[in-house]
JSON list of C-alpha atoms in Angstrom, two decimals:
[
{"chain": "A", "resi": 1, "resn": "MET", "atom": "CA", "xyz": [90.57, 127.65, 98.35]},
{"chain": "A", "resi": 2, "resn": "SER", "atom": "CA", "xyz": [90.20, 130.06, 101.26]},
{"chain": "A", "resi": 3, "resn": "ALA", "atom": "CA", "xyz": [88.39, 133.37, 100.91]},
{"chain": "A", "resi": 4, "resn": "ALA", "atom": "CA", "xyz": [91.58, 135.27, 101.76]},
{"chain": "A", "resi": 5, "resn": "LEU", "atom": "CA", "xyz": [93.49, 133.54, 98.98]},
{"chain": "A", "resi": 6, "resn": "ARG", "atom": "CA", "xyz": [90.71, 134.19, 96.50]},
{"chain": "A", "resi": 7, "resn": "ALA", "atom": "CA", "xyz": [90.73, 137.88, 97.42]},
{"chain": "A", "resi": 8, "resn": "ARG", "atom": "CA", "xyz": [94.46, 138.17, 96.87]},
{"chain": "A", "resi": 9, "resn": "SER", "atom": "CA", "xyz": [94.36, 136.39, 93.56]},
{"chain": "A", "resi": 10, "resn": "PRO", "atom": "CA", "xyz": [90.91, 136.26, 91.99]},
{"chain": "A", "resi": 11, "resn": "ASN", "atom": "CA", "xyz": [92.34, 134.88, 88.76]},
{"chain": "A", "resi": 12, "resn": "ILE", "atom": "CA", "xyz": [94.84, 132.49, 90.32]},
{"chain": "A", "resi": 13, "resn": "MET", "atom": "CA", "xyz": [94.03, 129.76, 87.80]},
{"chain": "A", "resi": 14, "resn": "ASP", "atom": "CA", "xyz": [94.95, 132.07, 84.96]},
{"chain": "A", "resi": 15, "resn": "ASP", "atom": "CA", "xyz": [98.07, 133.19, 86.74]},
{"chain": "A", "resi": 16, "resn": "ILE", "atom": "CA", "xyz": [99.27, 129.64, 87.25]},
{"chain": "A", "resi": 17, "resn": "VAL", "atom": "CA", "xyz": [98.38, 128.12, 83.86]},
{"chain": "A", "resi": 18, "resn": "LYS", "atom": "CA", "xyz": [99.38, 131.09, 81.71]},
{"chain": "A", "resi": 19, "resn": "ARG", "atom": "CA", "xyz": [102.50, 132.32, 83.51]},
{"chain": "A", "resi": 20, "resn": "PRO", "atom": "CA", "xyz": [105.77, 132.05, 81.62]},
{"chain": "A", "resi": 21, "resn": "PRO", "atom": "CA", "xyz": [108.00, 129.09, 82.39]},
{"chain": "A", "resi": 22, "resn": "PRO", "atom": "CA", "xyz": [110.80, 129.71, 84.88]},
{"chain": "A", "resi": 23, "resn": "SER", "atom": "CA", "xyz": [114.16, 130.72, 83.57]},
{"chain": "A", "resi": 24, "resn": "PRO", "atom": "CA", "xyz": [116.95, 128.11, 83.86]},
{"chain": "A", "resi": 25, "resn": "SER", "atom": "CA", "xyz": [118.40, 129.99, 86.92]},
{"chain": "A", "resi": 26, "resn": "ASP", "atom": "CA", "xyz": [115.05, 129.64, 88.71]},
{"chain": "A", "resi": 27, "resn": "LYS", "atom": "CA", "xyz": [114.93, 125.89, 88.44]},
{"chain": "A", "resi": 28, "resn": "ALA", "atom": "CA", "xyz": [115.13, 123.91, 91.63]},
{"chain": "A", "resi": 29, "resn": "PRO", "atom": "CA", "xyz": [118.23, 121.75, 92.15]},
{"chain": "A", "resi": 30, "resn": "PRO", "atom": "CA", "xyz": [117.78, 118.11, 91.18]},
{"chain": "A", "resi": 31, "resn": "GLN", "atom": "CA", "xyz": [116.19, 115.92, 93.80]},
{"chain": "A", "resi": 32, "resn": "LYS", "atom": "CA", "xyz": [118.37, 113.26, 95.47]},
{"chain": "A", "resi": 33, "resn": "LYS", "atom": "CA", "xyz": [117.69, 109.74, 94.36]},
{"chain": "A", "resi": 34, "resn": "LEU", "atom": "CA", "xyz": [117.18, 107.13, 97.01]},
{"chain": "A", "resi": 35, "resn": "ASP", "atom": "CA", "xyz": [119.64, 104.28, 97.06]},
{"chain": "A", "resi": 36, "resn": "VAL", "atom": "CA", "xyz": [117.25, 101.40, 97.18]},
{"chain": "A", "resi": 37, "resn": "LYS", "atom": "CA", "xyz": [118.85, 97.98, 97.38]},
{"chain": "A", "resi": 38, "resn": "PRO", "atom": "CA", "xyz": [117.00, 94.76, 96.61]},
{"chain": "A", "resi": 39, "resn": "ARG", "atom": "CA", "xyz": [116.31, 92.42, 99.52]},
{"chain": "A", "resi": 40, "resn": "PRO", "atom": "CA", "xyz": [118.18, 89.21, 99.69]},
{"chain": "A", "resi": 41, "resn": "ALA", "atom": "CA", "xyz": [116.09, 86.11, 98.88]},
{"chain": "A", "resi": 42, "resn": "SER", "atom": "CA", "xyz": [116.33, 85.07, 102.57]},
{"chain": "A", "resi": 43, "resn": "GLU", "atom": "CA", "xyz": [114.42, 88.24, 103.55]},
{"chain": "A", "resi": 44, "resn": "GLU", "atom": "CA", "xyz": [111.64, 87.90, 100.96]},
{"chain": "A", "resi": 45, "resn": "PRO", "atom": "CA", "xyz": [108.25, 87.47, 102.61]},
{"chain": "A", "resi": 46, "resn": "THR", "atom": "CA", "xyz": [106.72, 84.06, 102.42]},
{"chain": "A", "resi": 47, "resn": "PRO", "atom": "CA", "xyz": [103.48, 83.90, 100.41]},
{"chain": "A", "resi": 48, "resn": "LYS", "atom": "CA", "xyz": [100.16, 83.33, 102.20]},
{"chain": "A", "resi": 49, "resn": "ALA", "atom": "CA", "xyz": [98.40, 80.06, 101.82]},
{"chain": "A", "resi": 50, "resn": "GLY", "atom": "CA", "xyz": [96.43, 79.85, 98.58]},
{"chain": "A", "resi": 51, "resn": "SER", "atom": "CA", "xyz": [98.27, 82.78, 96.86]},
{"chain": "A", "resi": 52, "resn": "PRO", "atom": "CA", "xyz": [100.13, 82.09, 93.67]},
{"chain": "A", "resi": 53, "resn": "VAL", "atom": "CA", "xyz": [103.89, 81.79, 93.96]},
{"chain": "A", "resi": 54, "resn": "ILE", "atom": "CA", "xyz": [105.85, 83.87, 91.47]},
{"chain": "A", "resi": 55, "resn": "ALA", "atom": "CA", "xyz": [109.44, 82.95, 90.77]},
{"chain": "A", "resi": 56, "resn": "PRO", "atom": "CA", "xyz": [112.02, 85.76, 91.28]},
{"chain": "A", "resi": 57, "resn": "LYS", "atom": "CA", "xyz": [112.69, 85.94, 87.53]},
{"chain": "A", "resi": 58, "resn": "GLU", "atom": "CA", "xyz": [108.99, 86.38, 86.85]},
{"chain": "A", "resi": 59, "resn": "LYS", "atom": "CA", "xyz": [108.76, 89.18, 89.46]},
{"chain": "A", "resi": 60, "resn": "SER", "atom": "CA", "xyz": [111.43, 91.21, 87.63]},
{"chain": "A", "resi": 61, "resn": "ASP", "atom": "CA", "xyz": [109.73, 90.57, 84.37]},
{"chain": "A", "resi": 62, "resn": "LEU", "atom": "CA", "xyz": [106.43, 91.88, 85.82]},
{"chain": "A", "resi": 63, "resn": "LYS", "atom": "CA", "xyz": [108.12, 95.00, 87.20]},
{"chain": "A", "resi": 64, "resn": "GLU", "atom": "CA", "xyz": [109.63, 95.77, 83.82]},
{"chain": "A", "resi": 65, "resn": "THR", "atom": "CA", "xyz": [106.29, 95.27, 82.08]},
{"chain": "A", "resi": 66, "resn": "GLU", "atom": "CA", "xyz": [104.51, 97.53, 84.56]},
{"chain": "A", "resi": 67, "resn": "LYS", "atom": "CA", "xyz": [107.12, 100.25, 84.04]},
{"chain": "A", "resi": 68, "resn": "LYS", "atom": "CA", "xyz": [106.75, 100.06, 80.30]},
{"chain": "A", "resi": 69, "resn": "ASP", "atom": "CA", "xyz": [102.97, 99.98, 80.28]},
{"chain": "A", "resi": 70, "resn": "GLU", "atom": "CA", "xyz": [102.11, 102.53, 82.93]},
{"chain": "A", "resi": 71, "resn": "PRO", "atom": "CA", "xyz": [104.53, 105.14, 84.26]},
{"chain": "A", "resi": 72, "resn": "SER", "atom": "CA", "xyz": [104.24, 105.99, 87.95]},
{"chain": "A", "resi": 73, "resn": "ARG", "atom": "CA", "xyz": [102.87, 109.20, 89.30]},
{"chain": "A", "resi": 74, "resn": "GLN", "atom": "CA", "xyz": [106.37, 110.41, 90.14]},
{"chain": "A", "resi": 75, "resn": "ASP", "atom": "CA", "xyz": [107.48, 109.67, 86.55]},
{"chain": "A", "resi": 76, "resn": "VAL", "atom": "CA", "xyz": [104.71, 111.80, 85.14]},
{"chain": "A", "resi": 77, "resn": "LEU", "atom": "CA", "xyz": [104.11, 114.55, 87.68]},
{"chain": "A", "resi": 78, "resn": "ASP", "atom": "CA", "xyz": [106.41, 116.91, 89.54]},
{"chain": "A", "resi": 79, "resn": "THR", "atom": "CA", "xyz": [104.89, 116.13, 92.92]},
{"chain": "A", "resi": 80, "resn": "GLU", "atom": "CA", "xyz": [106.28, 119.32, 94.47]},
{"chain": "A", "resi": 81, "resn": "VAL", "atom": "CA", "xyz": [104.65, 121.58, 91.88]},
{"chain": "A", "resi": 82, "resn": "PHE", "atom": "CA", "xyz": [101.39, 119.61, 91.85]},
{"chain": "A", "resi": 83, "resn": "GLY", "atom": "CA", "xyz": [101.40, 119.53, 95.66]},
{"chain": "A", "resi": 84, "resn": "GLN", "atom": "CA", "xyz": [101.56, 123.32, 95.73]},
{"chain": "A", "resi": 85, "resn": "ILE", "atom": "CA", "xyz": [98.51, 123.47, 93.50]},
{"chain": "A", "resi": 86, "resn": "LEU", "atom": "CA", "xyz": [96.68, 121.02, 95.78]},
{"chain": "A", "resi": 87, "resn": "GLU", "atom": "CA", "xyz": [97.41, 123.32, 98.73]},
{"chain": "A", "resi": 88, "resn": "LEU", "atom": "CA", "xyz": [95.45, 126.10, 96.98]},
{"chain": "A", "resi": 89, "resn": "ASP", "atom": "CA", "xyz": [92.29, 124.01, 96.97]},
{"chain": "A", "resi": 90, "resn": "ASP", "atom": "CA", "xyz": [89.63, 123.87, 99.73]},
{"chain": "A", "resi": 91, "resn": "GLY", "atom": "CA", "xyz": [89.78, 120.09, 99.94]},
{"chain": "A", "resi": 92, "resn": "ASP", "atom": "CA", "xyz": [87.08, 119.07, 97.48]},
{"chain": "A", "resi": 93, "resn": "ARG", "atom": "CA", "xyz": [89.55, 119.43, 94.55]},
{"chain": "A", "resi": 94, "resn": "SER", "atom": "CA", "xyz": [87.20, 121.64, 92.57]},
{"chain": "A", "resi": 95, "resn": "PHE", "atom": "CA", "xyz": [90.00, 124.19, 91.93]},
{"chain": "A", "resi": 96, "resn": "VAL", "atom": "CA", "xyz": [92.42, 121.50, 90.87]},
{"chain": "A", "resi": 97, "resn": "SER", "atom": "CA", "xyz": [89.83, 119.82, 88.72]},
{"chain": "A", "resi": 98, "resn": "ALA", "atom": "CA", "xyz": [89.07, 123.12, 86.92]},
{"chain": "A", "resi": 99, "resn": "MET", "atom": "CA", "xyz": [92.77, 123.73, 86.35]},
{"chain": "A", "resi": 100, "resn": "VAL", "atom": "CA", "xyz": [93.25, 120.17, 85.00]},
{"chain": "A", "resi": 101, "resn": "ASN", "atom": "CA", "xyz": [90.24, 120.46, 82.67]},
{"chain": "A", "resi": 102, "resn": "GLU", "atom": "CA", "xyz": [91.54, 123.80, 81.36]},
{"chain": "A", "resi": 103, "resn": "TYR", "atom": "CA", "xyz": [94.92, 122.18, 80.73]},
{"chain": "A", "resi": 104, "resn": "PHE", "atom": "CA", "xyz": [93.24, 119.28, 78.85]},
{"chain": "A", "resi": 105, "resn": "GLU", "atom": "CA", "xyz": [91.48, 121.77, 76.59]},
{"chain": "A", "resi": 106, "resn": "GLN", "atom": "CA", "xyz": [94.70, 123.71, 75.94]},
{"chain": "A", "resi": 107, "resn": "VAL", "atom": "CA", "xyz": [96.59, 120.53, 75.07]},
{"chain": "A", "resi": 108, "resn": "ASP", "atom": "CA", "xyz": [93.89, 119.29, 72.69]},
{"chain": "A", "resi": 109, "resn": "VAL", "atom": "CA", "xyz": [93.78, 122.60, 70.81]},
{"chain": "A", "resi": 110, "resn": "THR", "atom": "CA", "xyz": [97.59, 122.87, 70.80]},
{"chain": "A", "resi": 111, "resn": "PHE", "atom": "CA", "xyz": [98.04, 119.30, 69.48]},
{"chain": "A", "resi": 112, "resn": "ASP", "atom": "CA", "xyz": [95.56, 120.05, 66.67]},
{"chain": "A", "resi": 113, "resn": "GLN", "atom": "CA", "xyz": [97.47, 123.21, 65.79]},
{"chain": "A", "resi": 114, "resn": "MET", "atom": "CA", "xyz": [100.77, 121.30, 65.87]},
{"chain": "A", "resi": 115, "resn": "ASP", "atom": "CA", "xyz": [99.35, 118.62, 63.50]},
{"chain": "A", "resi": 116, "resn": "GLN", "atom": "CA", "xyz": [98.20, 121.42, 61.12]},
{"chain": "A", "resi": 117, "resn": "ALA", "atom": "CA", "xyz": [101.55, 123.10, 61.24]},
{"chain": "A", "resi": 118, "resn": "MET", "atom": "CA", "xyz": [103.26, 119.73, 60.64]},
{"chain": "A", "resi": 119, "resn": "GLN", "atom": "CA", "xyz": [101.18, 119.26, 57.42]},
{"chain": "A", "resi": 120, "resn": "THR", "atom": "CA", "xyz": [102.44, 122.56, 56.11]},
{"chain": "A", "resi": 121, "resn": "LYS", "atom": "CA", "xyz": [105.96, 121.97, 57.49]},
{"chain": "A", "resi": 122, "resn": "ASP", "atom": "CA", "xyz": [105.74, 125.20, 59.51]},
{"chain": "A", "resi": 123, "resn": "LEU", "atom": "CA", "xyz": [108.55, 124.53, 62.02]},
{"chain": "A", "resi": 124, "resn": "LYS", "atom": "CA", "xyz": [108.39, 128.08, 63.38]},
{"chain": "A", "resi": 125, "resn": "GLN", "atom": "CA", "xyz": [104.78, 127.61, 64.41]},
{"chain": "A", "resi": 126, "resn": "ILE", "atom": "CA", "xyz": [105.53, 124.17, 65.90]},
{"chain": "A", "resi": 127, "resn": "SER", "atom": "CA", "xyz": [108.42, 125.70, 67.91]},
{"chain": "A", "resi": 128, "resn": "GLN", "atom": "CA", "xyz": [106.11, 128.41, 69.25]},
{"chain": "A", "resi": 129, "resn": "LEU", "atom": "CA", "xyz": [103.41, 125.90, 70.13]},
{"chain": "A", "resi": 130, "resn": "GLY", "atom": "CA", "xyz": [106.02, 123.68, 71.81]},
{"chain": "A", "resi": 131, "resn": "HIS", "atom": "CA", "xyz": [107.10, 126.62, 73.93]},
{"chain": "A", "resi": 132, "resn": "PHE", "atom": "CA", "xyz": [103.50, 127.46, 74.89]},
{"chain": "A", "resi": 133, "resn": "LEU", "atom": "CA", "xyz": [102.68, 123.84, 75.85]},
{"chain": "A", "resi": 134, "resn": "LYS", "atom": "CA", "xyz": [106.02, 123.54, 77.73]},
{"chain": "A", "resi": 135, "resn": "GLY", "atom": "CA", "xyz": [105.00, 126.40, 80.00]},
{"chain": "A", "resi": 136, "resn": "SER", "atom": "CA", "xyz": [101.43, 125.20, 80.61]},
{"chain": "A", "resi": 137, "resn": "SER", "atom": "CA", "xyz": [102.66, 121.69, 81.42]},
{"chain": "A", "resi": 138, "resn": "ALA", "atom": "CA", "xyz": [105.43, 122.96, 83.72]},
{"chain": "A", "resi": 139, "resn": "ALA", "atom": "CA", "xyz": [102.92, 125.16, 85.60]},
{"chain": "A", "resi": 140, "resn": "LEU", "atom": "CA", "xyz": [100.84, 122.11, 86.36]},
{"chain": "A", "resi": 141, "resn": "GLY", "atom": "CA", "xyz": [103.84, 119.87, 87.09]},
{"chain": "A", "resi": 142, "resn": "VAL", "atom": "CA", "xyz": [103.42, 117.63, 84.03]},
{"chain": "A", "resi": 143, "resn": "LYS", "atom": "CA", "xyz": [107.21, 117.22, 83.73]},
{"chain": "A", "resi": 144, "resn": "ARG", "atom": "CA", "xyz": [107.58, 114.65, 80.90]},
{"chain": "A", "resi": 145, "resn": "VAL", "atom": "CA", "xyz": [105.31, 116.57, 78.57]},
{"chain": "A", "resi": 146, "resn": "SER", "atom": "CA", "xyz": [107.04, 119.81, 79.50]},
{"chain": "A", "resi": 147, "resn": "ALA", "atom": "CA", "xyz": [110.54, 118.34, 78.82]},
{"chain": "A", "resi": 148, "resn": "THR", "atom": "CA", "xyz": [109.50, 116.88, 75.47]},
{"chain": "A", "resi": 149, "resn": "CYS", "atom": "CA", "xyz": [107.87, 120.15, 74.44]},
{"chain": "A", "resi": 150, "resn": "GLU", "atom": "CA", "xyz": [111.10, 121.89, 75.19]},
{"chain": "A", "resi": 151, "resn": "LYS", "atom": "CA", "xyz": [112.82, 119.44, 72.79]},
{"chain": "A", "resi": 152, "resn": "ILE", "atom": "CA", "xyz": [110.12, 120.13, 70.19]},
{"chain": "A", "resi": 153, "resn": "GLN", "atom": "CA", "xyz": [110.62, 123.88, 70.64]},
{"chain": "A", "resi": 154, "resn": "ASN", "atom": "CA", "xyz": [114.38, 123.60, 70.20]},
{"chain": "A", "resi": 155, "resn": "THR", "atom": "CA", "xyz": [114.40, 121.00, 67.43]},
{"chain": "A", "resi": 156, "resn": "ALA", "atom": "CA", "xyz": [111.82, 122.90, 65.40]},
{"chain": "A", "resi": 157, "resn": "LYS", "atom": "CA", "xyz": [114.03, 126.01, 65.53]},
{"chain": "A", "resi": 158, "resn": "GLY", "atom": "CA", "xyz": [116.52, 124.22, 63.29]},
{"chain": "A", "resi": 159, "resn": "ILE", "atom": "CA", "xyz": [116.80, 124.32, 59.59]},
{"chain": "A", "resi": 160, "resn": "PRO", "atom": "CA", "xyz": [113.75, 122.72, 57.96]},
{"chain": "A", "resi": 161, "resn": "THR", "atom": "CA", "xyz": [115.36, 119.56, 56.57]},
{"chain": "A", "resi": 162, "resn": "GLU", "atom": "CA", "xyz": [113.84, 116.09, 56.15]},
{"chain": "A", "resi": 163, "resn": "LYS", "atom": "CA", "xyz": [115.81, 114.97, 59.18]},
{"chain": "A", "resi": 164, "resn": "THR", "atom": "CA", "xyz": [114.49, 117.85, 61.30]},
{"chain": "A", "resi": 165, "resn": "LEU", "atom": "CA", "xyz": [110.92, 117.13, 60.19]},
{"chain": "A", "resi": 166, "resn": "GLU", "atom": "CA", "xyz": [111.34, 113.46, 61.10]},
{"chain": "A", "resi": 167, "resn": "GLU", "atom": "CA", "xyz": [112.72, 114.33, 64.53]},
{"chain": "A", "resi": 168, "resn": "VAL", "atom": "CA", "xyz": [109.84, 116.75, 65.21]},
{"chain": "A", "resi": 169, "resn": "MET", "atom": "CA", "xyz": [107.32, 114.14, 63.98]},
{"chain": "A", "resi": 170, "resn": "SER", "atom": "CA", "xyz": [108.87, 111.57, 66.35]},
{"chain": "A", "resi": 171, "resn": "LEU", "atom": "CA", "xyz": [108.81, 114.02, 69.25]},
{"chain": "A", "resi": 172, "resn": "LEU", "atom": "CA", "xyz": [105.15, 114.87, 68.53]},
{"chain": "A", "resi": 173, "resn": "LYS", "atom": "CA", "xyz": [104.23, 111.18, 68.70]},
{"chain": "A", "resi": 174, "resn": "ARG", "atom": "CA", "xyz": [106.19, 110.81, 71.93]},
{"chain": "A", "resi": 175, "resn": "VAL", "atom": "CA", "xyz": [104.61, 113.89, 73.64]},
{"chain": "A", "resi": 176, "resn": "LYS", "atom": "CA", "xyz": [101.14, 112.65, 72.82]},
{"chain": "A", "resi": 177, "resn": "GLU", "atom": "CA", "xyz": [101.88, 109.31, 74.44]},
{"chain": "A", "resi": 178, "resn": "GLU", "atom": "CA", "xyz": [103.33, 111.11, 77.47]},
{"chain": "A", "resi": 179, "resn": "TYR", "atom": "CA", "xyz": [100.31, 113.36, 77.65]},
{"chain": "A", "resi": 180, "resn": "ASN", "atom": "CA", "xyz": [97.96, 110.29, 77.67]},
{"chain": "A", "resi": 181, "resn": "ALA", "atom": "CA", "xyz": [99.90, 108.87, 80.60]},
{"chain": "A", "resi": 182, "resn": "ALA", "atom": "CA", "xyz": [99.80, 112.18, 82.40]},
{"chain": "A", "resi": 183, "resn": "LYS", "atom": "CA", "xyz": [96.07, 112.63, 81.70]},
{"chain": "A", "resi": 184, "resn": "ARG", "atom": "CA", "xyz": [95.28, 109.38, 83.55]},
{"chain": "A", "resi": 185, "resn": "TRP", "atom": "CA", "xyz": [97.20, 110.55, 86.60]},
{"chain": "A", "resi": 186, "resn": "LEU", "atom": "CA", "xyz": [95.80, 114.04, 86.52]},
{"chain": "A", "resi": 187, "resn": "LEU", "atom": "CA", "xyz": [92.23, 112.71, 86.28]},
{"chain": "A", "resi": 188, "resn": "LEU", "atom": "CA", "xyz": [92.91, 110.46, 89.24]},
{"chain": "A", "resi": 189, "resn": "GLU", "atom": "CA", "xyz": [94.54, 113.23, 91.30]},
{"chain": "A", "resi": 190, "resn": "SER", "atom": "CA", "xyz": [91.92, 115.84, 90.49]},
{"chain": "A", "resi": 191, "resn": "SER", "atom": "CA", "xyz": [88.96, 113.57, 91.35]},
{"chain": "A", "resi": 192, "resn": "GLN", "atom": "CA", "xyz": [90.19, 112.51, 94.80]},
{"chain": "A", "resi": 193, "resn": "THR", "atom": "CA", "xyz": [88.85, 114.32, 97.82]},
{"chain": "A", "resi": 194, "resn": "CYS", "atom": "CA", "xyz": [91.05, 115.32, 100.68]},
{"chain": "A", "resi": 195, "resn": "PRO", "atom": "CA", "xyz": [90.36, 113.96, 104.14]}
]
C-alpha cells in the first residue's frame, strides 16, 4: 500500500472489515452472464499421442463432479470487491493477507458464538451474528457466505418454532461449508505475489 494511501486511511483495514454492509439501493446491478455455447464434436481438439482419451459423456461427468467438489473462484468471491482490496496492496499481498487472517479469526469466533446461541435456541443472537458476519464477508467479497448469512439473519428473526430452528441449523451447516470453500480461495489469493 502506498504511503499516501496509508496517510489518508491509517486504519483502512478496520474501515473495510468493520464497515456496515451497503444498503439495497447501493448494490451494483447484476453482472451480465456470458452466453457460452458448447463446441460441436467436429471442433473438439484431438488428443496428443499418449494422452488418455475421455469420451464426451465422461467429460461432462467430470465437469459436474468438479463443480460439486470445488466451487470456482468466481463462485466464491466477488472478484470486483476483492480486486479493489488487491489494489490497496503494495504488491507483496501483506495487506490482503492481514485482512484475510483477521476475517478468518472473526468467522471462527462468530461460528462459535452461533453454535452456543443455537444450543440455547437464542434466535435473536443468531440473527445479530448473521448480520455481523454478512457485513464482514461482503466487505471482503466472500459472496456466498454473505448471502447465506443474510438468510440466517432473516430466518432467525422469525418466531422460534421447531421449523425455524431446523432451517437455521441447516443454514449454519451450509454457511460453514461455504466458508471452508472460500477459505481455500482466500488463502490462495492472499499468498500470491503480484508481478
